[in-house]
mmCIF file of C-alpha atoms in Angstrom:
data_model
loop_
_atom_site.group_PDB
_atom_site.id
_atom_site.type_symbol
_atom_site.label_atom_id
_atom_site.label_comp_id
_atom_site.label_asym_id
_atom_site.label_seq_id
_atom_site.Cartn_x
_atom_site.Cartn_y
_atom_site.Cartn_z
ATOM 1 C CA MET A 1226 96.309 -40.258 131.982
ATOM 2 C CA LEU A 1227 98.240 -42.102 134.613
ATOM 3 C CA GLU A 1228 101.389 -42.598 131.731
ATOM 4 C CA SER A 1229 101.485 -39.409 130.923
ATOM 5 C CA LEU A 1230 102.118 -37.664 134.337
ATOM 6 C CA ARG A 1231 104.733 -40.540 135.771
ATOM 7 C CA ASN A 1232 106.716 -39.767 132.279
ATOM 8 C CA VAL A 1233 106.182 -35.082 133.384
ATOM 9 C CA ARG A 1234 108.262 -36.874 136.430
ATOM 10 C CA ARG A 1235 110.933 -39.794 134.328
ATOM 11 C CA VAL A 1236 112.065 -37.239 131.533
ATOM 12 C CA PRO A 1237 112.548 -34.059 133.948
ATOM 13 C CA ALA A 1238 114.777 -36.692 136.044
ATOM 14 C CA PHE A 1239 116.805 -38.374 133.305
ATOM 15 C CA LEU A 1240 117.911 -34.887 131.606
ATOM 16 C CA VAL A 1241 118.288 -33.793 135.439
ATOM 17 C CA LEU A 1242 120.799 -36.417 135.253
ATOM 18 C CA MET A 1243 122.152 -35.692 131.889
ATOM 19 C CA GLY A 1244 122.504 -32.116 132.717
ATOM 20 C CA ALA A 1245 124.691 -32.190 136.043
ATOM 21 C CA SER A 1246 126.711 -34.900 133.868
ATOM 22 C CA LEU A 1247 127.901 -32.544 131.924
ATOM 23 C CA VAL A 1248 128.541 -29.855 133.841
ATOM 24 C CA GLY A 1249 129.885 -32.582 135.816
ATOM 25 C CA LEU A 1250 132.910 -32.728 132.573
ATOM 26 C CA LEU A 1251 133.658 -29.368 133.776
ATOM 27 C CA LEU A 1252 134.766 -30.572 137.036
ATOM 28 C CA LEU A 1253 137.630 -32.920 135.031
ATOM 29 C CA PRO A 1254 140.834 -32.007 134.289
ATOM 30 C CA PRO A 1255 141.711 -32.687 130.418
ATOM 31 C CA ILE A 1256 142.069 -35.960 129.180
ATOM 32 C CA SER A 1257 144.182 -36.016 125.551
ATOM 33 C CA GLN A 1258 144.913 -39.213 124.871
ATOM 34 C CA ASP A 1259 147.920 -41.825 125.543
ATOM 35 C CA GLN A 1260 149.749 -42.578 122.084
ATOM 36 C CA ASN A 1261 150.672 -45.737 123.977
ATOM 37 C CA TYR A 1262 147.096 -46.887 122.978
ATOM 38 C CA HIS A 1263 148.507 -47.533 119.624
ATOM 39 C CA ASP A 1264 151.044 -49.819 120.646
ATOM 40 C CA PHE A 1265 148.474 -52.846 120.598
ATOM 41 C CA ALA A 1266 149.780 -57.099 121.191
ATOM 42 C CA ASP A 1267 149.737 -58.268 118.120
ATOM 43 C CA GLN A 1268 152.092 -56.516 115.610
ATOM 44 C CA ARG A 1269 151.706 -59.486 113.174
ATOM 45 C CA THR A 1270 151.090 -58.624 109.133
ATOM 46 C CA ILE A 1271 149.106 -61.604 107.443
ATOM 47 C CA LEU A 1272 148.791 -61.680 103.399
ATOM 48 C CA GLY A 1273 150.509 -58.017 103.412
ATOM 49 C CA ILE A 1274 147.420 -57.179 105.885
ATOM 50 C CA PRO A 1275 149.865 -55.282 108.665
ATOM 51 C CA HIS A 1276 147.771 -56.102 112.494
ATOM 52 C CA PHE A 1277 145.840 -58.489 109.998
ATOM 53 C CA TRP A 1278 143.853 -60.239 113.256
ATOM 54 C CA ASN A 1279 143.028 -56.740 114.456
ATOM 55 C CA VAL A 1280 141.464 -56.036 111.123
ATOM 56 C CA VAL A 1281 139.762 -59.049 110.042
ATOM 57 C CA SER A 1282 138.159 -58.851 113.467
ATOM 58 C CA ASN A 1283 135.972 -56.094 112.535
ATOM 59 C CA LEU A 1284 133.957 -57.975 109.594
ATOM 60 C CA PRO A 1285 131.691 -59.291 111.907
ATOM 61 C CA PHE A 1286 130.334 -55.817 112.979
ATOM 62 C CA ILE A 1287 130.625 -54.675 108.656
ATOM 63 C CA ALA A 1288 128.237 -58.608 108.944
ATOM 64 C CA VAL A 1289 125.841 -57.261 111.457
ATOM 65 C CA GLY A 1290 125.158 -54.262 110.046
ATOM 66 C CA ALA A 1291 124.306 -54.827 106.753
ATOM 67 C CA ALA A 1292 122.498 -57.428 108.540
ATOM 68 C CA GLY A 1293 119.804 -54.816 109.953
ATOM 69 C CA LEU A 1294 120.568 -52.326 107.269
ATOM 70 C CA TRP A 1295 118.591 -54.182 105.362
ATOM 71 C CA ARG A 1296 116.254 -55.616 107.394
ATOM 72 C CA PHE A 1297 115.047 -52.099 108.666
ATOM 73 C CA ARG A 1298 116.137 -50.070 105.477
ATOM 74 C CA CYS A 1299 112.381 -48.409 105.666
ATOM 75 C CA ASN A 1300 112.620 -47.778 109.306
ATOM 76 C CA PRO A 1301 115.637 -45.004 108.975
ATOM 77 C CA PRO A 1302 116.546 -43.920 111.915
ATOM 78 C CA THR A 1303 116.926 -48.402 113.553
ATOM 79 C CA ALA A 1304 118.361 -47.924 109.874
ATOM 80 C CA PHE A 1305 120.621 -45.125 110.519
ATOM 81 C CA LEU A 1306 121.742 -47.887 114.366
ATOM 82 C CA PHE A 1307 122.548 -50.335 112.391
ATOM 83 C CA LEU A 1308 124.448 -48.181 110.203
ATOM 84 C CA ALA A 1309 126.200 -47.455 112.456
ATOM 85 C CA ILE A 1310 127.421 -50.646 113.884
ATOM 86 C CA ALA A 1311 128.612 -51.032 109.815
ATOM 87 C CA MET A 1312 130.390 -48.234 110.133
ATOM 88 C CA THR A 1313 131.967 -49.845 113.128
ATOM 89 C CA GLY A 1314 133.104 -52.283 111.325
ATOM 90 C CA PHE A 1315 134.547 -50.600 108.760
ATOM 91 C CA GLY A 1316 136.631 -47.793 110.890
ATOM 92 C CA SER A 1317 138.062 -49.685 112.678
ATOM 93 C CA ALA A 1318 139.366 -51.142 110.105
ATOM 94 C CA TYR A 1319 140.680 -48.439 108.788
ATOM 95 C CA TYR A 1320 142.473 -47.542 111.812
ATOM 96 C CA HIS A 1321 144.388 -50.505 112.041
ATOM 97 C CA LEU A 1322 145.732 -50.889 109.435
ATOM 98 C CA ASP A 1323 147.428 -48.791 110.631
ATOM 99 C CA PRO A 1324 146.784 -47.150 114.516
ATOM 100 C CA ASN A 1325 147.628 -43.327 114.731
ATOM 101 C CA ASP A 1326 145.045 -40.461 116.067
ATOM 102 C CA ASN A 1327 144.039 -39.338 113.138
ATOM 103 C CA THR A 1328 142.609 -42.359 111.721
ATOM 104 C CA LEU A 1329 141.360 -43.028 115.403
ATOM 105 C CA PHE A 1330 139.422 -40.360 114.423
ATOM 106 C CA TRP A 1331 137.146 -42.446 112.634
ATOM 107 C CA ASP A 1332 137.265 -45.674 114.551
ATOM 108 C CA ARG A 1333 135.138 -43.915 117.074
ATOM 109 C CA LEU A 1334 133.233 -41.588 114.730
ATOM 110 C CA PRO A 1335 130.529 -44.564 114.191
ATOM 111 C CA MET A 1336 130.514 -45.814 117.900
ATOM 112 C CA ALA A 1337 129.576 -42.418 119.348
ATOM 113 C CA ILE A 1338 126.876 -41.130 117.219
ATOM 114 C CA GLY A 1339 125.412 -45.807 118.039
ATOM 115 C CA PHE A 1340 125.479 -44.632 121.810
ATOM 116 C CA MET A 1341 124.167 -42.006 121.559
ATOM 117 C CA ILE A 1342 121.248 -44.075 119.590
ATOM 118 C CA ILE A 1343 120.995 -47.423 122.239
ATOM 119 C CA LEU A 1344 120.272 -44.589 124.861
ATOM 120 C CA THR A 1345 117.298 -42.073 122.428
ATOM 121 C CA ILE A 1346 116.026 -46.558 122.793
ATOM 122 C CA ALA A 1347 116.281 -46.392 126.099
ATOM 123 C CA VAL A 1348 114.467 -43.806 126.495
ATOM 124 C CA GLU A 1349 111.900 -44.656 124.058
ATOM 125 C CA ASP A 1350 110.916 -48.118 125.466
ATOM 126 C CA ARG A 1351 111.418 -46.422 129.152
ATOM 127 C CA LEU A 1352 110.643 -43.125 130.120
ATOM 128 C CA ASP A 1353 108.862 -41.599 127.062
ATOM 129 C CA ALA A 1354 108.408 -41.839 123.869
ATOM 130 C CA LYS A 1355 108.206 -38.372 122.237
ATOM 131 C CA ALA A 1356 111.204 -37.630 124.392
ATOM 132 C CA GLY A 1357 113.121 -40.283 122.361
ATOM 133 C CA ALA A 1358 111.795 -39.099 119.681
ATOM 134 C CA ILE A 1359 113.361 -35.577 120.450
ATOM 135 C CA LEU A 1360 117.004 -36.711 122.055
ATOM 136 C CA LEU A 1361 117.204 -38.288 118.664
ATOM 137 C CA TRP A 1362 118.922 -35.724 116.831
ATOM 138 C CA PRO A 1363 120.433 -33.732 119.482
ATOM 139 C CA LEU A 1364 122.101 -36.660 120.978
ATOM 140 C CA ILE A 1365 123.817 -37.919 117.741
ATOM 141 C CA ALA A 1366 125.190 -34.437 117.261
ATOM 142 C CA VAL A 1367 126.464 -34.582 120.493
ATOM 143 C CA GLY A 1368 127.864 -37.741 119.458
ATOM 144 C CA ILE A 1369 129.458 -36.616 116.371
ATOM 145 C CA PHE A 1370 130.668 -33.178 118.505
ATOM 146 C CA SER A 1371 132.292 -34.962 120.961
ATOM 147 C CA LEU A 1372 134.899 -35.980 118.472
ATOM 148 C CA LEU A 1373 135.170 -32.904 116.646
ATOM 149 C CA LEU A 1374 136.072 -31.502 119.772
ATOM 150 C CA TRP A 1375 138.630 -34.293 120.186
ATOM 151 C CA ARG A 1376 140.168 -33.171 117.454
ATOM 152 C CA TRP A 1377 140.439 -29.726 117.947
ATOM 153 C CA THR A 1378 141.250 -29.485 121.336
ATOM 154 C CA GLY A 1379 143.009 -32.876 122.168
ATOM 155 C CA ASP A 1380 139.878 -33.362 125.122
ATOM 156 C CA LEU A 1381 138.510 -36.119 124.988
ATOM 157 C CA ARG A 1382 136.617 -35.605 128.382
ATOM 158 C CA LEU A 1383 133.270 -35.314 126.127
ATOM 159 C CA TYR A 1384 134.150 -38.794 124.114
ATOM 160 C CA GLY A 1385 134.361 -39.666 127.519
ATOM 161 C CA TRP A 1386 130.858 -39.658 128.785
ATOM 162 C CA VAL A 1387 128.996 -40.401 125.514
ATOM 163 C CA GLN A 1388 130.776 -43.569 125.280
ATOM 164 C CA PHE A 1389 129.629 -43.858 130.388
ATOM 165 C CA PHE A 1390 127.005 -42.206 130.631
ATOM 166 C CA PRO A 1391 124.801 -44.874 128.793
ATOM 167 C CA CYS A 1392 126.927 -47.413 131.164
ATOM 168 C CA ILE A 1393 125.225 -45.401 133.793
ATOM 169 C CA ALA A 1394 121.706 -43.761 132.662
ATOM 170 C CA LEU A 1395 120.173 -46.885 131.029
ATOM 171 C CA PRO A 1396 121.144 -49.947 134.213
ATOM 172 C CA VAL A 1397 118.878 -47.504 136.125
ATOM 173 C CA MET A 1398 116.526 -46.803 133.489
ATOM 174 C CA PHE A 1399 116.062 -50.758 133.355
ATOM 175 C CA PHE A 1400 116.210 -50.963 137.056
ATOM 176 C CA LEU A 1401 112.637 -48.792 137.292
ATOM 177 C CA TYR A 1402 110.951 -48.578 134.443
ATOM 178 C CA SER A 1403 108.908 -51.184 132.756
ATOM 179 C CA PRO A 1404 110.390 -52.261 128.982
ATOM 180 C CA ARG A 1405 107.020 -50.584 126.211
ATOM 181 C CA HIS A 1406 108.158 -54.138 124.139
ATOM 182 C CA SER A 1407 109.621 -57.158 124.612
ATOM 183 C CA ASP A 1408 112.758 -59.144 124.388
ATOM 184 C CA THR A 1409 114.661 -56.773 126.512
ATOM 185 C CA SER A 1410 116.506 -59.321 127.776
ATOM 186 C CA TYR A 1411 118.382 -59.187 124.803
ATOM 187 C CA TRP A 1412 119.920 -55.947 126.194
ATOM 188 C CA LEU A 1413 121.622 -57.432 129.638
ATOM 189 C CA ILE A 1414 122.820 -59.958 127.188
ATOM 190 C CA ALA A 1415 124.080 -57.105 124.923
ATOM 191 C CA ALA A 1416 125.345 -55.655 127.478
ATOM 192 C CA ALA A 1417 127.475 -58.821 129.870
ATOM 193 C CA LEU A 1418 129.171 -58.805 126.078
ATOM 194 C CA TYR A 1419 129.812 -54.915 125.996
ATOM 195 C CA ALA A 1420 131.582 -55.598 129.878
ATOM 196 C CA VAL A 1421 133.131 -58.301 128.602
ATOM 197 C CA ALA A 1422 134.746 -56.691 125.662
ATOM 198 C CA LYS A 1423 136.658 -54.176 127.690
ATOM 199 C CA LEU A 1424 138.007 -56.337 129.324
ATOM 200 C CA PHE A 1425 139.434 -58.286 126.731
ATOM 201 C CA GLU A 1426 140.927 -55.071 125.364
ATOM 202 C CA PHE A 1427 142.492 -53.996 128.623
ATOM 203 C CA ASN A 1428 144.255 -57.367 129.057
ATOM 204 C CA ASP A 1429 145.446 -57.612 125.494
ATOM 205 C CA GLY A 1430 148.937 -58.493 126.321
ATOM 206 C CA ARG A 1431 148.146 -60.595 128.711
ATOM 207 C CA ILE A 1432 145.811 -63.003 125.893
ATOM 208 C CA TYR A 1433 148.368 -62.948 123.614
ATOM 209 C CA SER A 1434 150.981 -64.046 126.330
ATOM 210 C CA VAL A 1435 149.641 -67.025 126.712
ATOM 211 C CA GLY A 1436 150.954 -68.627 123.349
ATOM 212 C CA ALA A 1437 150.505 -65.744 119.996
ATOM 213 C CA VAL A 1438 147.333 -67.128 119.145
ATOM 214 C CA LEU A 1439 144.946 -64.315 119.383
ATOM 215 C CA SER A 1440 145.574 -60.678 121.394
ATOM 216 C CA GLY A 1441 142.467 -59.224 123.609
ATOM 217 C CA HIS A 1442 141.823 -56.243 120.969
ATOM 218 C CA THR A 1443 141.065 -58.695 118.949
ATOM 219 C CA LEU A 1444 138.501 -60.817 120.948
ATOM 220 C CA LYS A 1445 137.253 -57.591 122.189
ATOM 221 C CA HIS A 1446 136.270 -57.094 118.937
ATOM 222 C CA LEU A 1447 134.597 -60.329 118.535
ATOM 223 C CA ALA A 1448 132.197 -59.776 121.935
ATOM 224 C CA ALA A 1449 131.740 -56.328 120.912
ATOM 225 C CA ALA A 1450 130.223 -57.796 117.854
ATOM 226 C CA ALA A 1451 128.632 -60.632 119.885
ATOM 227 C CA ALA A 1452 126.466 -57.784 121.580
ATOM 228 C CA CYS A 1453 126.143 -55.209 118.769
ATOM 229 C CA PHE A 1454 124.588 -59.436 117.174
ATOM 230 C CA ALA A 1455 121.993 -59.722 120.499
ATOM 231 C CA ILE A 1456 121.082 -55.736 119.647
ATOM 232 C CA LEU A 1457 119.897 -56.405 116.275
ATOM 233 C CA ARG A 1458 117.949 -59.834 117.724
ATOM 234 C CA TYR A 1459 116.042 -57.337 119.836
ATOM 235 C CA PHE A 1460 115.087 -56.000 116.835
ATOM 236 C CA GLN A 1461 114.053 -58.543 115.549
ATOM 237 C CA THR A 1462 112.055 -60.664 117.889
ATOM 238 C CA ARG A 1463 110.423 -57.893 120.150
ATOM 239 C CA GLN A 1464 106.111 -56.769 120.430
ATOM 240 C CA PRO A 1465 104.778 -54.365 122.089
ATOM 241 C CA ILE A 1466 103.439 -54.842 125.616
ATOM 242 C CA GLY A 1467 99.965 -53.287 125.820
ATOM 243 C CA ILE A 1468 99.687 -49.755 124.193
ATOM 244 C CA SER A 1469 102.559 -49.307 121.629
ATOM 245 C CA ALA A 1470 104.855 -45.920 121.846
ATOM 246 C CA GLY A 1471 107.035 -46.234 119.735
ATOM 247 C CA PHE A 1472 108.107 -43.666 117.983
ATOM 248 C CA GLY A 1473 111.000 -45.416 115.249
ATOM 249 C CA VAL A 1474 114.042 -45.354 116.147
ATOM 250 C CA ALA A 1475 112.768 -48.856 117.554
ATOM 251 C CA GLY A 1476 109.998 -51.859 116.011
ATOM 252 C CA ASN A 1477 109.457 -54.162 113.694
ATOM 253 C CA ALA A 1478 109.655 -52.721 110.208
#
């Protein structure tokens, strides 16, 4: 009963924050794709593969995604998360073979789905299991729509929300509310690795200029894949704390 009363407050507060952030997008000017984004530092062709290292550095995503997909194949929502991770590897490799807006769409689509699934996992674990179940597919739809909206209008505002709102909401939920499952330290590891990945991305050319061995973007892929591996370890090792209220997005299937 006490837990239910707490959830009555938690979920509306989260929905208000989410709604306010979406409305806040209307206050921003449209965001278009900077075409310089496609001009990566490492342009080398090796073994006939253009932008070789930016392409092959996506293999860890595919490996982690395949491992999670196999491990949680009987748990469809969790398997869908790892399918999105695997497809991120394929989508990013496809994009880096020929970087342009059209191929970038397929790079970002599985990432958007993955971000939204991770957000619902946090809602399930920290706020309310039923709310997480209800929000799962609508938020996945928002992630997909954000990329379609970019394709139709050239406006990236909604995709920016899909990528960065979880970066705000997750720390708030982790700080304010206790988990329903153990081993949440893996989420902290994943967050740290994702932050490192973004630093690598923003310093693509600077890193490549040091010996021209690997570029910042290549290292970004490796760090982000390591973050996905930390998420995989979380699902592999976590156990319910007290009475489990999981809804199937996560779990030890």
